[in-house]
C-alpha cells in the first residue's frame, strides 16, 4: 500500500460505511420493515405496487423520455460544437461556452422561466411588436406536458459540458489518420464515422451515462418547470416521502431504489455495448 492510498483509506472507509448503511436502511424500509409505523413484515408488495400502478409507470416513462431526449440531443449538439471550437480558436468563444457550465441548474431554470414563460421577456417582446394580441396567445413552453422548458435547461447546461469534454479529447488525438484518409479520397462523413467516432467513442459513452443518470434523477428543474400532471420519478418520490402519512415512505424508498436500479442497468448496458463497437474492445 503506497502512502497516498494509506492517507485516503480513512476517507474511503468512512464514506463506504455511510453509503452502504444508507442503502441497507433504504432496502429494509422498501421491503416493508418500518417499525416506527407498525410495519414489521418483509415483502415485495411495495416494489410490485410502484411497478404495476399506471401512475408510477407514467412517472417512470416520463423520466426516461426527458433523460433520453436531453442526453441524445446534448451529445449531438456537444460534438458538433466541439468541432466548431476546433475550427474557430477564439478565447472569447471558449469563455462564452464555459459560462453555462459554471451556473447551477436551479439558476438556469429561473432564467428560462423568466425568458420563455407566457409572462416572460420573449412573450412581452412579441406583444410589444404586435405579433400576439395577448400574452395568453404565446405558446405554453413552461409547465407544458412535453417538458420543453425542462429540456431547454438541460440542453443549455449539458451541450457546453459535452463540447468542452469532447474538445479536450479531440485535441489529444493523433489526427494523422484523418490526413491519410483525406489523401486517399475518403469523404468527410466516412472520416467521421470510421476514424473520429471510434476514437471518441468511450468518451461519448461515459458522457451518456453521466448525463442520463443526472437528468433521469433530477429534481429541482422538473419541480420548477414541470407540469403537475406529468411528474418525474424524483418528484413522485419526494411527494411520497414528505406526506403526513408515514406509511407511504416504504413506497418512496422502493421507487428510489427502482430509480437507482434503472441508472445502474443503463450504465452497465452502455459499457457493454461500447465494448462491442469499433472503438471498444470485446471482452467475450
XYZ file of N, CA, C and O in Angstrom, residues 110-129 131-132 135 138 142:
100
model
N -34.545 29.215 -13.446
C -35.194 30.508 -13.214
C -34.993 31.446 -14.406
O -35.893 32.205 -14.757
N -33.823 31.374 -15.039
C -33.571 32.188 -16.230
C -34.507 31.797 -17.366
O -35.106 32.663 -18.025
N -34.655 30.504 -17.587
C -35.532 30.022 -18.654
C -36.981 30.409 -18.369
O -37.741 30.796 -19.275
N -37.367 30.334 -17.094
C -38.730 30.708 -16.714
C -38.998 32.177 -17.020
O -40.058 32.529 -17.546
N -38.047 33.042 -16.707
C -38.214 34.466 -16.980
C -38.145 34.779 -18.472
O -38.686 35.775 -18.929
N -37.527 33.898 -19.233
C -37.313 34.169 -20.647
C -38.489 33.733 -21.515
O -38.991 34.514 -22.340
N -38.954 32.480 -21.353
C -39.916 31.929 -22.322
C -41.261 31.555 -21.713
O -42.059 30.876 -22.373
N -41.540 31.969 -20.483
C -42.872 31.735 -19.945
C -43.875 32.667 -20.627
O -43.490 33.595 -21.348
N -45.159 32.436 -20.400
C -46.185 33.259 -21.058
C -46.165 34.705 -20.586
O -46.719 35.568 -21.257
N -45.542 34.961 -19.443
C -45.386 36.342 -18.988
C -43.915 36.752 -18.978
O -43.538 37.709 -18.309
N -43.107 36.016 -19.753
C -41.677 36.269 -19.757
C -41.249 37.325 -20.758
O -42.063 38.005 -21.397
N -39.942 37.449 -20.923
C -39.368 38.510 -21.750
C -39.749 38.335 -23.217
O -40.141 39.295 -23.893
N -39.664 37.116 -23.732
C -39.947 36.881 -25.151
C -41.412 37.185 -25.469
O -41.719 37.831 -26.480
N -42.334 36.735 -24.605
C -43.751 36.990 -24.865
C -44.066 38.481 -24.799
O -44.901 38.983 -25.568
N -43.402 39.208 -23.931
C -43.617 40.657 -23.842
C -43.106 41.362 -25.097
O -43.731 42.314 -25.581
N -41.977 40.903 -25.614
C -41.460 41.481 -26.859
C -42.425 41.206 -28.004
O -42.738 42.100 -28.818
N -42.915 39.987 -28.100
C -43.887 39.645 -29.150
C -45.142 40.503 -29.041
O -45.715 40.920 -30.049
N -45.564 40.763 -27.801
C -46.759 41.592 -27.597
C -46.499 43.044 -28.005
O -47.355 43.690 -28.631
N -45.308 43.547 -27.674
C -44.988 44.939 -27.979
C -44.883 45.183 -29.483
O -45.264 46.245 -29.977
N -44.364 44.192 -30.239
C -44.220 44.378 -31.686
C -45.492 43.981 -32.433
O -45.554 44.105 -33.661
N -47.011 40.919 -32.620
C -47.105 39.561 -33.153
C -48.170 38.736 -32.432
O -48.686 37.767 -32.985
N -48.498 39.104 -31.199
C -49.589 38.465 -30.462
C -50.442 39.560 -29.844
O -49.951 40.659 -29.542
N -50.713 38.038 -23.976
C -49.669 37.112 -23.549
C -50.165 35.674 -23.467
O -49.370 34.735 -23.526
N -49.223 33.433 -26.399
C -47.865 32.907 -26.517
C -47.869 31.420 -26.181
O -48.558 30.986 -25.263
N -43.511 26.606 -20.663
C -43.183 26.273 -19.277
C -44.398 25.585 -18.657
O -45.529 25.993 -18.884
